[in-house]
XYZ file of C-alpha atoms in Angstrom:
338
model
C -0.487 14.579 14.615
C -0.987 11.875 11.986
C -4.383 10.167 11.870
C -3.638 6.476 11.407
C -7.332 5.684 10.911
C -7.292 7.519 7.572
C -4.161 6.277 5.799
C -3.329 2.685 4.937
C 0.167 3.777 3.899
C 0.779 5.314 7.337
C -0.522 2.170 9.058
C 1.668 -0.077 6.937
C 4.699 2.116 7.619
C 4.217 1.377 11.320
C 3.674 -2.341 10.808
C 6.680 -2.740 8.494
C 8.962 -1.209 11.148
C 9.888 -4.297 13.155
C 11.963 -2.264 15.612
C 9.001 -0.118 16.654
C 6.581 -3.078 16.646
C 8.858 -5.019 19.029
C 8.973 -2.094 21.488
C 5.190 -1.620 21.316
C 4.675 -5.340 21.970
C 7.007 -5.236 24.959
C 5.299 -2.109 26.305
C 1.784 -3.582 26.109
C 2.706 -6.968 27.613
C -0.364 -8.659 26.121
C -1.363 -12.169 27.117
C -1.623 -14.292 23.991
C -1.711 -17.890 22.817
C 1.642 -19.344 21.727
C 0.773 -21.756 18.948
C 2.814 -23.157 16.044
C 5.747 -20.868 16.836
C 3.637 -17.662 16.865
C 1.741 -15.552 19.380
C -1.966 -15.240 18.519
C -4.997 -13.415 19.879
C -8.565 -14.517 19.316
C -11.275 -12.152 18.186
C -12.629 -12.100 21.735
C -9.208 -11.198 23.162
C -8.921 -8.331 20.688
C -12.451 -7.110 21.425
C -11.847 -7.286 25.174
C -8.616 -5.280 24.922
C -10.199 -2.512 22.870
C -13.377 -2.639 24.988
C -15.708 -3.125 22.037
C -18.115 -5.874 21.027
C -16.931 -8.775 18.890
C -19.344 -7.786 16.139
C -17.508 -4.449 15.902
C -14.266 -6.334 15.260
C -16.103 -8.500 12.703
C -17.304 -5.391 10.879
C -13.780 -3.995 10.631
C -12.492 -7.349 9.394
C -15.127 -7.388 6.654
C -14.301 -3.803 5.631
C -10.500 -4.230 5.701
C -10.039 -7.925 4.996
C -7.159 -7.647 2.513
C -5.136 -5.295 4.718
C -5.671 -7.376 7.854
C -4.870 -10.632 6.079
C -1.624 -9.094 4.852
C -0.667 -8.260 8.435
C -1.447 -11.595 10.007
C -5.174 -12.148 10.436
C -6.237 -15.705 9.558
C -9.245 -17.987 9.846
C -8.132 -21.246 11.435
C -10.073 -24.266 10.170
C -9.893 -28.020 9.982
C -6.807 -29.696 11.408
C -5.287 -26.414 12.558
C -8.402 -25.502 14.551
C -8.648 -29.008 15.979
C -5.068 -28.808 17.298
C -5.760 -25.357 18.698
C -8.837 -26.582 20.552
C -6.922 -29.509 22.045
C -4.216 -27.237 23.443
C -6.184 -24.140 24.396
C -9.828 -25.101 24.843
C -9.840 -23.611 28.334
C -8.513 -20.284 26.989
C -10.318 -19.750 23.697
C -13.682 -20.955 25.052
C -15.305 -22.045 21.786
C -17.935 -24.710 21.289
C -17.271 -28.128 19.788
C -19.349 -27.218 16.728
C -17.191 -24.181 15.869
C -15.713 -24.781 12.392
C -13.536 -21.687 12.068
C -11.897 -19.213 14.401
C -10.354 -15.829 13.613
C -6.821 -15.367 14.921
C -4.664 -12.238 15.009
C -0.899 -12.022 14.995
C 0.386 -9.022 16.968
C 0.755 -6.933 13.800
C -2.885 -7.637 12.873
C -3.911 -6.741 16.430
C -2.137 -3.378 16.025
C -3.693 -3.011 12.582
C -7.210 -3.268 14.057
C -6.224 -0.742 16.723
C -5.167 1.723 14.050
C -8.554 1.345 12.342
C -11.004 1.385 15.258
C -12.659 4.746 15.758
C -15.179 3.613 18.408
C -12.574 2.610 20.996
C -10.906 4.953 23.471
C -8.293 2.266 24.129
C -7.508 2.158 20.412
C -7.143 5.956 20.361
C -4.685 5.788 23.264
C -2.774 3.005 21.519
C -2.487 5.047 18.309
C -0.935 7.903 20.266
C 1.506 5.488 21.904
C 2.365 3.960 18.513
C 3.240 7.324 16.973
C 5.395 8.294 19.960
C 7.290 4.989 19.872
C 7.792 5.082 16.099
C 9.319 8.589 16.261
C 11.471 7.711 19.281
C 12.681 4.462 17.685
C 13.770 6.085 14.415
C 15.488 8.962 16.227
C 17.269 6.594 18.597
C 18.503 4.343 15.808
C 19.728 7.298 13.736
C 21.511 8.994 16.601
C 18.978 11.718 17.275
C 17.848 13.025 13.890
C 16.774 12.056 10.391
C 18.020 14.979 8.281
C 20.813 12.789 6.903
C 19.185 9.377 7.279
C 19.867 8.892 3.553
C 23.579 8.571 4.394
C 22.933 5.422 6.430
C 22.328 3.522 3.196
C 25.450 1.653 2.077
C 24.675 2.769 -1.498
C 24.754 6.476 -0.659
C 28.490 7.196 -0.801
C 29.103 5.610 -4.255
C 26.039 7.451 -5.594
C 27.246 10.755 -4.099
C 30.705 10.371 -5.628
C 29.175 9.515 -9.011
C 26.799 12.484 -8.820
C 29.667 14.817 -7.956
C 31.525 13.725 -11.096
C 28.491 14.254 -13.345
C 27.844 17.582 -11.613
C 31.262 18.776 -12.788
C 30.408 17.726 -16.360
C 27.275 19.863 -16.171
C 28.850 22.905 -14.490
C 31.683 22.868 -17.003
C 29.198 22.911 -19.898
C 27.178 25.696 -18.258
C 30.309 27.756 -17.618
C 31.534 27.493 -21.203
C 28.406 27.421 -23.311
C 25.518 29.085 -21.395
C 24.935 32.839 -21.180
C 24.589 34.479 -17.764
C 26.229 35.249 -14.460
C 28.135 32.158 -13.318
C 26.576 31.634 -9.874
C 23.086 32.617 -10.980
C 22.945 30.356 -14.044
C 24.209 27.360 -12.029
C 21.370 27.874 -9.537
C 18.806 28.347 -12.305
C 19.767 25.155 -14.140
C 19.935 23.179 -10.879
C 16.394 24.277 -10.021
C 15.199 23.336 -13.515
C 16.652 19.840 -13.074
C 15.164 19.467 -9.578
C 11.773 20.547 -10.924
C 12.001 17.904 -13.646
C 13.220 15.209 -11.258
C 10.921 15.681 -8.268
C 8.737 18.695 -9.144
C 10.303 20.971 -6.511
C 13.050 23.533 -6.727
C 15.740 23.722 -4.047
C 13.872 26.331 -1.982
C 10.646 24.286 -1.960
C 12.527 21.106 -1.058
C 14.299 22.803 1.851
C 10.993 24.091 3.203
C 9.379 20.641 3.095
C 12.348 19.031 4.867
C 12.730 21.993 7.232
C 16.361 22.471 6.177
C 18.468 25.509 6.990
C 19.610 28.038 4.386
C 23.137 26.628 4.450
C 22.073 22.965 4.159
C 23.067 21.361 0.869
C 20.056 19.689 -0.774
C 22.138 17.008 -2.494
C 23.548 15.824 0.834
C 20.035 14.850 1.965
C 19.021 12.924 -1.189
C 18.696 9.143 -1.306
C 21.038 7.112 -3.521
C 18.292 6.432 -6.075
C 17.447 10.130 -6.314
C 21.121 10.999 -6.750
C 21.280 8.460 -9.581
C 18.367 10.221 -11.280
C 20.008 13.630 -10.797
C 23.261 12.206 -12.210
C 21.387 11.018 -15.297
C 19.950 14.500 -15.837
C 23.279 16.234 -15.205
C 25.202 13.988 -17.577
C 22.543 14.151 -20.277
C 22.029 17.910 -20.022
C 25.761 18.665 -19.925
C 26.350 16.588 -23.039
C 23.337 18.102 -24.856
C 24.521 21.647 -24.076
C 27.903 20.875 -25.606
C 26.408 19.186 -28.679
C 24.027 22.079 -29.327
C 26.823 24.621 -28.995
C 29.045 22.578 -31.311
C 26.253 22.370 -33.921
C 25.328 26.069 -33.860
C 28.465 27.791 -32.618
C 26.213 29.958 -30.423
C 26.021 30.251 -26.641
C 22.810 28.860 -25.145
C 20.353 30.740 -22.958
C 18.942 29.291 -19.713
C 15.657 28.916 -21.625
C 17.484 26.704 -24.151
C 18.772 24.544 -21.301
C 15.263 24.324 -19.854
C 14.061 22.972 -23.208
C 16.826 20.332 -23.121
C 15.796 19.282 -19.594
C 12.134 19.069 -20.609
C 12.961 16.848 -23.593
C 15.077 14.622 -21.380
C 12.293 14.349 -18.791
C 9.871 13.240 -21.518
C 12.281 10.671 -22.951
C 10.848 7.156 -22.384
C 14.292 5.992 -21.208
C 13.963 8.265 -18.155
C 10.470 7.163 -17.107
C 11.530 4.161 -14.943
C 14.222 6.260 -13.210
C 11.754 9.075 -12.539
C 9.119 6.705 -11.167
C 11.600 4.899 -8.901
C 13.209 8.066 -7.536
C 9.906 9.865 -6.913
C 8.457 6.785 -5.203
C 11.435 6.334 -2.908
C 11.772 10.030 -2.112
C 8.089 10.665 -1.327
C 7.620 7.430 0.628
C 10.817 7.458 2.683
C 10.588 11.145 3.532
C 7.037 10.683 4.811
C 8.020 7.722 6.985
C 11.496 8.699 8.168
C 11.361 12.506 8.126
C 7.627 13.203 8.499
C 7.960 15.301 5.328
C 5.164 15.338 2.753
C 5.977 16.028 -0.909
C 2.576 17.076 -2.217
C 3.739 17.452 -5.825
C 4.676 13.772 -6.047
C 2.061 12.418 -3.631
C 0.721 10.010 -6.248
C 3.988 8.048 -5.924
C 3.503 7.388 -2.192
C 3.573 3.824 -0.915
C 4.500 2.125 2.347
C 8.188 1.807 3.184
C 9.145 -1.869 2.960
C 10.625 -3.912 5.822
C 13.798 -4.176 3.716
C 14.089 -0.371 3.590
C 13.818 -0.165 7.377
C 16.723 -2.621 7.545
C 18.760 -0.464 5.130
C 18.258 2.788 7.015
C 17.788 1.908 10.702
C 18.558 -1.822 10.854
C 21.577 -4.090 10.714
C 22.300 -3.133 7.094
C 22.615 0.593 7.866
C 26.054 2.180 8.101
C 27.780 4.945 10.055
C 28.516 7.425 7.267
C 30.810 9.656 9.330
C 32.886 6.641 10.354
C 33.157 5.478 6.731
C 34.378 8.937 5.713
C 36.911 8.903 8.525
C 38.213 5.452 7.623
C 38.432 6.223 3.894
C 39.451 9.891 3.864
C 42.849 9.152 2.280
C 41.267 7.117 -0.516
C 38.602 9.769 -1.144
C 41.261 12.501 -1.149
C 43.283 10.641 -3.793
C 40.149 10.105 -5.881
C 39.384 13.835 -5.713
C 42.937 14.718 -6.729
C 42.802 12.389 -9.722
C 39.414 13.796 -10.713
C 40.643 17.397 -10.412
C 43.631 16.640 -12.663
C 41.433 15.276 -15.461
C-alpha cells in the first residue's frame, strides 16, 4: 500500500481529486466553522481530531508550510480575525489578545492527516483515503482504468493521426529495411518506444499489467501518441531519404541510429518532456503504475486532468465510436485508397 507520509506527489494527487475529497468529507462528517463562504477548522480542532497536542500540529506546519499553504492553511489576522472572533468566539475559544489564528480548509486538514506519523487516527484516515480514491476512480471509469486514456476528448483525433503516421513508417520499413516483415516492425517499434519513454513494449505491458494480446498504443495518452506520431513520421521519412541517397536497403541498426538522432534533436525535447511527464504522472495516479525509467518526470496530476479523465469533461469512448462508426469507416476507406 502507498505510504502517503513519504510522497508529496502522492498527497497532492489525493488533494487535487475533488471527487474523492468530497466523498471523504461526507464520510467524516466533521464539525467546522462556516466563515466567508468556506468551512474552516482551527488548529485545536485539528489536534483534537487526530488526538495529538497542538504543538505537534505546529511542528508539522513549520516543516511543511509551503505545501500546507498551497492546500488551504492560512493565518487569519487583523480585520479577518476580528470578524471571526465576533461570530465564533464561543467556538474558537481564543483570548482577546490573540493577534493571529491558524485556520485549515478541509484539504489542508487532510494534508496534515497524510503527514502525521504520531497519530493512530491519522493512520486510519490515510487508509480510508486510499480506499476512497481507488473506489472513486474505478466508479467514474466504469470499473477499470486500463483504457482511462480514451476518456480524454483529445484521444480519438490523436489515435487517428498516429495510425496514419504508423502506416508511413511501416511502408518505409517494408520497402527499405532488411529483415523479416513482422520481426523488423516489432524491433523498430521497440526502438521508438525506448526513445520515447525508455521502455519497450514488453516492459510497458508488465508495468501496466496488460495481457499479451493488449495493444500498447490503445492505452497511451493523446500527448504520448502525438510524440509517437512525431517519431514515426520522422523515422519513416528519414528511412526513405537515406535509401534514396544510397540506393541500399537499411539495417535495423541503421534505423536505430536514425531514431537516436531524432531523440537528440532539440526540436523533440519539449515533446519528450511533456509526454514523459504526463505518462509517468497519470499512470501513477490513475493506474497505480510506476514507470521507474522516467521517474524524474513525476509530478502531481492537476485538478484539470482529473476533470478531463473522470470529471465532466471526460467522454464515453465506446459511445463516440458507435455514433461515428460510419464516418470513421469512410475515413479508413479514403486512407486505404491513398
